[in-house]
mmCIF file of C-alpha atoms in Angstrom:
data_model
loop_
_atom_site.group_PDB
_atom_site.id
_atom_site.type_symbol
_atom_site.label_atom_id
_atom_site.label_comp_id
_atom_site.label_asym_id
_atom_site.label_seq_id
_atom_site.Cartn_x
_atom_site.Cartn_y
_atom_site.Cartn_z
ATOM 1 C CA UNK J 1 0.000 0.000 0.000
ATOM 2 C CA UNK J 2 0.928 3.708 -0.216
ATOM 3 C CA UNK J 3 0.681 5.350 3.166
ATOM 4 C CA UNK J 4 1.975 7.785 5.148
ATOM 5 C CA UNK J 5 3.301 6.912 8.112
ATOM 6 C CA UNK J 6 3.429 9.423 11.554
ATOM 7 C CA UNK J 7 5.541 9.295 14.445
ATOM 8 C CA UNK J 8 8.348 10.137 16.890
ATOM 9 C CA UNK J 9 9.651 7.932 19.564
ATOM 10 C CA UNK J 10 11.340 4.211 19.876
ATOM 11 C CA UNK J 11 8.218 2.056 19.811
ATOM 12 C CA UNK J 12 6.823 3.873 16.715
ATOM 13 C CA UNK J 13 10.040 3.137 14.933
ATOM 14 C CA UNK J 14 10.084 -0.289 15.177
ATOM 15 C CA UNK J 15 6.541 -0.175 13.350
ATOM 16 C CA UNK J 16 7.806 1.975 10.600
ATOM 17 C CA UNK J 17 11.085 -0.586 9.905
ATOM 18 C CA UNK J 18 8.552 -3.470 9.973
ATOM 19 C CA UNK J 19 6.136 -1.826 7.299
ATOM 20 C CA UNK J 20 8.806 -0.957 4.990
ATOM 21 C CA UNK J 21 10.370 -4.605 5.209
ATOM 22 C CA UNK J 22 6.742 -5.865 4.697
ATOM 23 C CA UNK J 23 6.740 -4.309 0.736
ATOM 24 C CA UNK J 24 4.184 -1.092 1.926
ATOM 25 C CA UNK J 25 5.693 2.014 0.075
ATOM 26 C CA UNK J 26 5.700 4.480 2.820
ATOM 27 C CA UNK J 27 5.702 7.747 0.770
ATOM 28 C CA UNK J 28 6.181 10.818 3.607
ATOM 29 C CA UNK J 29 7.308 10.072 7.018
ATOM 30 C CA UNK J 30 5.398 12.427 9.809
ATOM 31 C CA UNK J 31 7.441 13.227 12.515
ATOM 32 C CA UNK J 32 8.365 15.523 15.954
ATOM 33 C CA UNK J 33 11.033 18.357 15.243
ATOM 34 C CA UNK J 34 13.922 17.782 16.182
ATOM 35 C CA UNK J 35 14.558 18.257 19.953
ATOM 36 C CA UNK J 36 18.281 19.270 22.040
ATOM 37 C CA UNK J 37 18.822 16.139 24.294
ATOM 38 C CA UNK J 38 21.839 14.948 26.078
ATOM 39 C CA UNK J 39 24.597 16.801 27.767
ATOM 40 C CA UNK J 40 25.667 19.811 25.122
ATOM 41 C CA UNK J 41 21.744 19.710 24.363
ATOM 42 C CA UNK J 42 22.292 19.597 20.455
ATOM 43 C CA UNK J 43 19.286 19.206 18.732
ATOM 44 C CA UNK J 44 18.623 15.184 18.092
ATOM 45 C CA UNK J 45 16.218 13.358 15.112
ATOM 46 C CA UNK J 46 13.885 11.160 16.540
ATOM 47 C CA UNK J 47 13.866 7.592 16.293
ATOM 48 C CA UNK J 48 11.585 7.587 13.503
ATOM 49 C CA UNK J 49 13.553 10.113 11.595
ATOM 50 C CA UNK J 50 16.621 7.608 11.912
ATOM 51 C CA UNK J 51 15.009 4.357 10.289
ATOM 52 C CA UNK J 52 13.208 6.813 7.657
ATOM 53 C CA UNK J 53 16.752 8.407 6.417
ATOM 54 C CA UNK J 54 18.170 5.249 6.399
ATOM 55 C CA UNK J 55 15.060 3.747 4.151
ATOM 56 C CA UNK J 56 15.875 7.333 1.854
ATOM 57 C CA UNK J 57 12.035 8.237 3.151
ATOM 58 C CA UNK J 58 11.282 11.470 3.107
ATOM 59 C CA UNK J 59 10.831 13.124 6.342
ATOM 60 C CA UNK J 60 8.475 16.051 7.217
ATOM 61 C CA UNK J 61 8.067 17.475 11.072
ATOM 62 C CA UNK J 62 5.805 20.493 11.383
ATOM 63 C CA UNK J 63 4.734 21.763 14.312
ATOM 64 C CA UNK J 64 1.322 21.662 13.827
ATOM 65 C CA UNK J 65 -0.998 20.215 11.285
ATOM 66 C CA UNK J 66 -3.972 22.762 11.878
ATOM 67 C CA UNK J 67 -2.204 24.942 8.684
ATOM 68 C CA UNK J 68 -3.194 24.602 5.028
ATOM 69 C CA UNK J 69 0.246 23.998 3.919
ATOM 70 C CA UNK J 70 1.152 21.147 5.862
ATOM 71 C CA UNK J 71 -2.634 19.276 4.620
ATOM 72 C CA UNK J 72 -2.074 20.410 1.413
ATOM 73 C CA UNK J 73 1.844 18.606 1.595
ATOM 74 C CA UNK J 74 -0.442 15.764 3.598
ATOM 75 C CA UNK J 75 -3.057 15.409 0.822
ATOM 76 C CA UNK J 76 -0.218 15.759 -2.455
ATOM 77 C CA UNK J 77 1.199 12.310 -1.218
ATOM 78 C CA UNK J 78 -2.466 10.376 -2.266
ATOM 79 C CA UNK J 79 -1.750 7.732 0.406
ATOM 80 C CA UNK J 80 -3.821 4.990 0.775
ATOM 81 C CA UNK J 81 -4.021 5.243 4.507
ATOM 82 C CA UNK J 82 -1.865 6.873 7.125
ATOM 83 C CA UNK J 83 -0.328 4.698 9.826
ATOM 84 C CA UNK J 84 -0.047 6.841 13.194
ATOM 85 C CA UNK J 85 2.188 5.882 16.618
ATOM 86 C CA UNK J 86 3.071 7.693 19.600
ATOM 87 C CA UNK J 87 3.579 10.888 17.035
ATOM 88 C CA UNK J 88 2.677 13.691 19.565
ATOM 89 C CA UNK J 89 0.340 16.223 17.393
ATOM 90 C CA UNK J 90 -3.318 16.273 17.207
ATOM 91 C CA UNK J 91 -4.796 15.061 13.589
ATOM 92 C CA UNK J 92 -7.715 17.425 12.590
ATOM 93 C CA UNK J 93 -10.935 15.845 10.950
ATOM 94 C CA UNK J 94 -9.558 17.239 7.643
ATOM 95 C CA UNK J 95 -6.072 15.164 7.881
ATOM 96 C CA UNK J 96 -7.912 12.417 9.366
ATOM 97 C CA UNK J 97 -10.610 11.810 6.371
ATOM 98 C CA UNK J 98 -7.681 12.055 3.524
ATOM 99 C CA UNK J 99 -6.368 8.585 2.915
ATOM 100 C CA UNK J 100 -9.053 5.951 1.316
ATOM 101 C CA UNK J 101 -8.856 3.933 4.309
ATOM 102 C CA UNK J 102 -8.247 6.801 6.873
ATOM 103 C CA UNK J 103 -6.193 6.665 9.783
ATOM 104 C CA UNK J 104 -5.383 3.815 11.952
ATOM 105 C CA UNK J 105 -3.291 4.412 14.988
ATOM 106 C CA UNK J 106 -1.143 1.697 17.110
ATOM 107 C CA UNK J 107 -1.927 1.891 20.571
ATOM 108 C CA UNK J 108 -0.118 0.095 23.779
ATOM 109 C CA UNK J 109 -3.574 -0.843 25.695
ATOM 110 C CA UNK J 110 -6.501 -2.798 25.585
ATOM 111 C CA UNK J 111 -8.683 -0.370 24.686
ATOM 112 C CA UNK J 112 -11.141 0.918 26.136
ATOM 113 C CA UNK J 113 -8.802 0.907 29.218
ATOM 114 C CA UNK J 114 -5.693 3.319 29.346
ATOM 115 C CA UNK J 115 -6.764 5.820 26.096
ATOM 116 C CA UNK J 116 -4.381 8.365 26.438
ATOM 117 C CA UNK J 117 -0.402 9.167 26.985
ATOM 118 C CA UNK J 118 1.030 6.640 28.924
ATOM 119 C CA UNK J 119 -0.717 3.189 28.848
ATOM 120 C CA UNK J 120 2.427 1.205 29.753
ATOM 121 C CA UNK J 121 3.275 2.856 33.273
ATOM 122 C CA UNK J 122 -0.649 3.419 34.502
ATOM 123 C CA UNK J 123 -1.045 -0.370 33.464
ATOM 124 C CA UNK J 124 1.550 -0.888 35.766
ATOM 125 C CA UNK J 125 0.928 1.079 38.587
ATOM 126 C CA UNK J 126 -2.761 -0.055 38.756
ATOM 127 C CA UNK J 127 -0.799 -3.573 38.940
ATOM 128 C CA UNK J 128 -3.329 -5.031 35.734
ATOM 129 C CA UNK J 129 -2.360 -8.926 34.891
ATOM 130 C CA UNK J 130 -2.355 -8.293 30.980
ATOM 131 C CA UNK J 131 -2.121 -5.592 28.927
ATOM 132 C CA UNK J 132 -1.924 -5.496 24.941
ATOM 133 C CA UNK J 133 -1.928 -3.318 21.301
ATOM 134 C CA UNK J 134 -4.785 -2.442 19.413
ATOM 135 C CA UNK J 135 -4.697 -1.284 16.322
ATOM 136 C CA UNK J 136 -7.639 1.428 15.944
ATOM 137 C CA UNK J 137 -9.303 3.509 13.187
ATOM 138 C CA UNK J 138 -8.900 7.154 14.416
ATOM 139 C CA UNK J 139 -11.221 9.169 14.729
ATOM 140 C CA UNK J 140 -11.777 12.824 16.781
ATOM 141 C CA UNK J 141 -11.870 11.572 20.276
ATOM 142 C CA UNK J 142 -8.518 10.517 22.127
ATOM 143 C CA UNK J 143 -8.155 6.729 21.777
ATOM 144 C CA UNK J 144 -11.917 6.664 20.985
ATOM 145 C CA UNK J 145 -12.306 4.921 17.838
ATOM 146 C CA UNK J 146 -13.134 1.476 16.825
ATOM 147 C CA UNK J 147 -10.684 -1.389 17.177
ATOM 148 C CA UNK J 148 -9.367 -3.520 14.171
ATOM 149 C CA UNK J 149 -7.199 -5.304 15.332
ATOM 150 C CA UNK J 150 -6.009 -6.490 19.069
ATOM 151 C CA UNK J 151 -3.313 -8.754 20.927
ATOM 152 C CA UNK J 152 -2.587 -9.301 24.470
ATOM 153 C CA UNK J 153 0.346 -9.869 26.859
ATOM 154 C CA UNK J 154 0.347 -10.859 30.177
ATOM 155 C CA UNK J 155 2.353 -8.587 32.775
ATOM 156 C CA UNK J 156 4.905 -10.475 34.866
ATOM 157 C CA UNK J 157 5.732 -9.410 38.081
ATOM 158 C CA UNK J 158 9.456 -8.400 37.173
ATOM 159 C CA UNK J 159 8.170 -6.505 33.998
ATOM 160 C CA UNK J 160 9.420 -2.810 34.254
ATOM 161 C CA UNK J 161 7.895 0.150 31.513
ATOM 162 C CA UNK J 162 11.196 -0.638 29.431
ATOM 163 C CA UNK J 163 10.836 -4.371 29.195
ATOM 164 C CA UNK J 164 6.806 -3.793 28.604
ATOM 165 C CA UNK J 165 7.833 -1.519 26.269
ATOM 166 C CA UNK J 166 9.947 -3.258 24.206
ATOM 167 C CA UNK J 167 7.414 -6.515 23.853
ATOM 168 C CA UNK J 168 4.314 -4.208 23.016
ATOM 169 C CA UNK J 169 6.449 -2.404 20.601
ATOM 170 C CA UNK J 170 7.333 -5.598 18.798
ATOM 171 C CA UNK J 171 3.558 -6.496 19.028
ATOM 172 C CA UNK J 172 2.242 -3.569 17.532
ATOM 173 C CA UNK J 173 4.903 -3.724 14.830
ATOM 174 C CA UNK J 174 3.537 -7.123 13.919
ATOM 175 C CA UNK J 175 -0.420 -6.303 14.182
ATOM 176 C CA UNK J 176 0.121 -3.121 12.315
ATOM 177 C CA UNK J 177 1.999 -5.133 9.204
ATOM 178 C CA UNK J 178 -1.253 -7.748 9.354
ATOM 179 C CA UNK J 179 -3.630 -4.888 9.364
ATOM 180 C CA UNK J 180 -2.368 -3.301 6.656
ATOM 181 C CA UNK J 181 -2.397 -6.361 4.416
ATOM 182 C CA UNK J 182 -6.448 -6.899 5.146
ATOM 183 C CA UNK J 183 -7.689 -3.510 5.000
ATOM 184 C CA UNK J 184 -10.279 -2.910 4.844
ATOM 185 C CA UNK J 185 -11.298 -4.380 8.153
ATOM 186 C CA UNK J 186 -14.237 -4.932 10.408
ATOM 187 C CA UNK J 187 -14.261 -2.283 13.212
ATOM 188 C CA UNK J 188 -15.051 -3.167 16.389
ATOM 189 C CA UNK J 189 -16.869 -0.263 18.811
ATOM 190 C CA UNK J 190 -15.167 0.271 22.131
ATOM 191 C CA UNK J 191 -17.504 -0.923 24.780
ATOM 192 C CA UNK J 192 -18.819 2.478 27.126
ATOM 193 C CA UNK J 193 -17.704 0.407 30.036
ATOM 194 C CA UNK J 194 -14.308 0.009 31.212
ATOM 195 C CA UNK J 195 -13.026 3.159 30.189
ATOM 196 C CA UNK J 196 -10.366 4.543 32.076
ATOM 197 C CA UNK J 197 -7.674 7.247 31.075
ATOM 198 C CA UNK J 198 -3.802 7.167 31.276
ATOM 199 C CA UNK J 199 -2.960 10.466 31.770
ATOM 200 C CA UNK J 200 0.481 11.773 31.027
ATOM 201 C CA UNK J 201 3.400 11.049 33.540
ATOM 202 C CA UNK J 202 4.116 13.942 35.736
ATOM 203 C CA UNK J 203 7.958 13.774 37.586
ATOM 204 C CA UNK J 204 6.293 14.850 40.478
ATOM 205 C CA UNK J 205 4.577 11.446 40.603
ATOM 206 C CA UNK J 206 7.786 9.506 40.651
ATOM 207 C CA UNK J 207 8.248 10.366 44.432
ATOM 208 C CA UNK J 208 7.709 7.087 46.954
ATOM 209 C CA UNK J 209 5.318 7.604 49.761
ATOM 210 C CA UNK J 210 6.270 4.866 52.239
ATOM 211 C CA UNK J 211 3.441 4.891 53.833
ATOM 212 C CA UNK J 212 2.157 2.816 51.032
ATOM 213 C CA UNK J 213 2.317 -0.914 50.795
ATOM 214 C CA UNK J 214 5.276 -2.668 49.092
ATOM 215 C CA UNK J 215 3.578 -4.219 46.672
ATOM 216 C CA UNK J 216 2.582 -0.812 45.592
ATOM 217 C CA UNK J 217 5.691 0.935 45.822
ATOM 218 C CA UNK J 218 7.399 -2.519 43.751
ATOM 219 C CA UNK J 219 4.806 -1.533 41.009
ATOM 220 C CA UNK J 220 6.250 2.190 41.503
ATOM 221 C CA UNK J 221 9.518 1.512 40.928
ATOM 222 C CA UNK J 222 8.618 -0.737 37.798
ATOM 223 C CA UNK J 223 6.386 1.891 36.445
ATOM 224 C CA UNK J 224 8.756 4.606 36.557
ATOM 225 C CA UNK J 225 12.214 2.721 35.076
ATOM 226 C CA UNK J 226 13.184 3.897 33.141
ATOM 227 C CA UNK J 227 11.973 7.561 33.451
ATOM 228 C CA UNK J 228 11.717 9.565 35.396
ATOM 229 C CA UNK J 229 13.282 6.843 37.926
ATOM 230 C CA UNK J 230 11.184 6.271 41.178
ATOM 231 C CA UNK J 231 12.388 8.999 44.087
ATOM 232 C CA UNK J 232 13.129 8.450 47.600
ATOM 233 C CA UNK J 233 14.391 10.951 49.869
ATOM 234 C CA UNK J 234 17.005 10.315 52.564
ATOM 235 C CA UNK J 235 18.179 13.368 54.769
ATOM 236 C CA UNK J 236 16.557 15.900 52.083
ATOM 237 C CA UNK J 237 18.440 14.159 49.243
ATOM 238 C CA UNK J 238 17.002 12.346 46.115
ATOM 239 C CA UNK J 239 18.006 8.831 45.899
ATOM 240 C CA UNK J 240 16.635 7.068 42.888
ATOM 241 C CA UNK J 241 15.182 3.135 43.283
ATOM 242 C CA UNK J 242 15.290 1.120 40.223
ATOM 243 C CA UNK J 243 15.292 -2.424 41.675
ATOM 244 C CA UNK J 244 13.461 -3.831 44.800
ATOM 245 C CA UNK J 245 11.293 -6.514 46.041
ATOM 246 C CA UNK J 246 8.620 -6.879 48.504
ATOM 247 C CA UNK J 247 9.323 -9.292 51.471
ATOM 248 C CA UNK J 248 7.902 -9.387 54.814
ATOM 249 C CA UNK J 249 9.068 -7.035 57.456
ATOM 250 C CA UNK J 250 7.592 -3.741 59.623
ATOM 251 C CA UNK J 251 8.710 -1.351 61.685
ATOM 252 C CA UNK J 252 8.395 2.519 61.407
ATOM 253 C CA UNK J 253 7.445 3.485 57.857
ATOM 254 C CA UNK J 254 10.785 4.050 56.154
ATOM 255 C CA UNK J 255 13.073 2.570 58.482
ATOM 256 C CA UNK J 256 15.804 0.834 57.642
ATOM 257 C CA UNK J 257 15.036 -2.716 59.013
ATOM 258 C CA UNK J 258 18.306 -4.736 57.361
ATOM 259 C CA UNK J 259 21.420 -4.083 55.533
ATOM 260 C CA UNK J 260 23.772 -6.225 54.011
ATOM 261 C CA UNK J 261 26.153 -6.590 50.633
ATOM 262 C CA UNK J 262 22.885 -7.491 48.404
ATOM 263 C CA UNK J 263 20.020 -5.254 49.905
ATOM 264 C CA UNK J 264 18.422 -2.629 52.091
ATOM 265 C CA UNK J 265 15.026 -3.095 53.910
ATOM 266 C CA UNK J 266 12.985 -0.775 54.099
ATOM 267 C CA UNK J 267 9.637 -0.608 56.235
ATOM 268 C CA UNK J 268 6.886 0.291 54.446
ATOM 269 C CA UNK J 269 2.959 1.510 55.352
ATOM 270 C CA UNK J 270 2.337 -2.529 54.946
ATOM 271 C CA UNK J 271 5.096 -4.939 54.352
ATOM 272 C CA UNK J 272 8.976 -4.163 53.359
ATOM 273 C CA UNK J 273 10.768 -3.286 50.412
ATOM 274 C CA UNK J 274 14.338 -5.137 49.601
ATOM 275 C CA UNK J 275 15.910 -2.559 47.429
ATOM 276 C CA UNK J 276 18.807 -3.992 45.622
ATOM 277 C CA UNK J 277 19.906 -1.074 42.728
ATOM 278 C CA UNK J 278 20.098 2.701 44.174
ATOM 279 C CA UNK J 279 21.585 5.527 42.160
ATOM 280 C CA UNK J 280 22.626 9.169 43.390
ATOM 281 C CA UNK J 281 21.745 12.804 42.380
ATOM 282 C CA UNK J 282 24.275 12.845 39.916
ATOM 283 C CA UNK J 283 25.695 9.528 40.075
ATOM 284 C CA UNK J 284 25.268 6.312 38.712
ATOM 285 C CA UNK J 285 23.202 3.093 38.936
ATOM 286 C CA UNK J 286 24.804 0.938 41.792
ATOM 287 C CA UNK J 287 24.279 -2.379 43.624
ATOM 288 C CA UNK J 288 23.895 -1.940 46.736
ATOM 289 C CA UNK J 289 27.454 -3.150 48.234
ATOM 290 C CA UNK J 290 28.865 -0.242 45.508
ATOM 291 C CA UNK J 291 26.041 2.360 46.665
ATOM 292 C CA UNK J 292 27.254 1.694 50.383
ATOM 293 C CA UNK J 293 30.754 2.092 49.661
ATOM 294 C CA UNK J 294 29.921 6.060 49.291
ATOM 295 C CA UNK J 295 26.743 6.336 51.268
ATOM 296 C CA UNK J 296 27.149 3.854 54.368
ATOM 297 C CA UNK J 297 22.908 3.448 55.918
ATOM 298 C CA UNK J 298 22.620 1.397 59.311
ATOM 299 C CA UNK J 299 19.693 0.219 60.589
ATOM 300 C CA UNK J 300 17.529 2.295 62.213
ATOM 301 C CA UNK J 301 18.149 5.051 59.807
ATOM 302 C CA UNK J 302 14.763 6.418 58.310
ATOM 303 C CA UNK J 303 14.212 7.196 54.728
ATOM 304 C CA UNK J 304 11.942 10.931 54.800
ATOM 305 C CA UNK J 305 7.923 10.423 54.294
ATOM 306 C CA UNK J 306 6.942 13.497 51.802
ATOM 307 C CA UNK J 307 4.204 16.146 52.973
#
């Protein structure tokens, strides 16, 4: 097929490489401008940029596609259908009702639960047992239109956003390649029950309350590696969590209960949390027998409980 394809980060790219090595001739590739990232902040293509320069795709990032000269661009390509992923701008009705087959957008949920920005960490945090991809007709409404295609994964309990990330990714590569070669397809409504919403990830959220339980906390730290990390504070310091597991233990919430070479204990509003990979403000990610080296903890010592 001819189609446009639209989208920025790592788990749209991996869609785009697998439609181009399906046959599809992807004729404009829709992306974010470029953005400064890393230390000297220089400006950086996005993922999808990167596998469409390398496939000699031509690449177009406006910043919005409300103007008449980015449809018209849009609407000179005659595509067949435009394949959208984690791309970042809002499609008007007019961009939206251009290709013969329309729009169809790969999403990382099991729609109608988590429409919105960041499916993989509220799945997560809300601790579901499976999550999945659906590949949906777009329409105006966020994550509102009628499903094509779906496939599910279950979540295991060791499953952080990057590893859930990097399976749905590969799953929505492969339903978006089998939808494209049976358009057009039967559309299946979203049920009106069962919706729920995953809003965007605020860094603000990443900070651990200990008063909660460890088994939520574990689902913290999973949900928020790899960004924006999961906070603790210790003496008015950030420390960042990326590894723990619940095990049974109490004391005062945030307490150290136990330390040795392989862990930390902490006490938590029910429960304990071993934590076994701590990093700095401005350091790296450490074991814990490395982390101690620098930043010796004892028992009793008591992690601080946020406002």
């Amino acid at each position: 097929m001819k189609l446009i394809f639209a989208g920025t980060p790592e788990f749209a790219s991996q869609a785009l490489s697998a439609i181009v090595a399906a046959g599809h001739q992807v004729a404009l590739v829709l992306t974010q401008p470029d953005r400064p990232a890393g230390r000297g902040m220089a400006l950086q293509p996005s993922a999808v940029k990167n596998v469409a320069l390398a496939h000699g795709i031509e690449v177009f990032q406006p910043l919005t596609l409300k103007d008449a000269e980015a449809q018209a661009k849009i609407a000179a390509v005659g595509a067949e259908v435009m394949v959208v992923a984690a791309y970042g701008l809002i499609l008007p009705q007019a961009v939206l009702d251009m290709p013969r087959f329309g729009c169809i957008n790969i999403h990382g949920s099991l729609l109608p639960r988590w429409r919105g920005a960041a499916p993989i960490q509220r799945a997560l945090l809300a601790g579901d047992a499976e999550t999945g991809v659906c590949i949906m007709q777009m329409e105006a409404g966020l994550d509102t239109g009628p499903v094509l295609l779906r496939g599910a994964l279950p979540i295991a309990a060791t499953d952080t956003t990057a590893s859930l990330h990097d399976r749905l990714a590969e799953l929505g590569a492969r339903l978006c390649v089998e939808a494209l070669g049976q358009l057009p397809l039967p559309a299946e409504p979203q049920p009106g029950e069962g919706v729920t919403y995953a809003h965007k990830i605020e860094k603000a959220e990443a900070v651990i309350d200990w008063t909660k339980s460890a088994a939520e906390l574990d689902r913290h730290i999973r949900a928020f590696n790899p960004f924006p990390g999961a906070q603790a504070l210790f003496g008015g310091q950030t420390v960042k969590l990326w590894q723990a597991t619940p095990v049974a233990g109490s004391g005062p919430v945030g307490s150290v209960l136990a330390v040795d070479k392989k862990r930390i204990v902490i006490a938590c509003g029910e429960g304990a949390l071993a934590v076994s990979e701590l990093q700095k403000a401005g350091g790296k990610r450490l074991p814990v027998q490395q982390f101690l080296a620098g930043h010796p903890l004892k028992v009793g010592d008591r992690f601080d409980i946020p406002a």
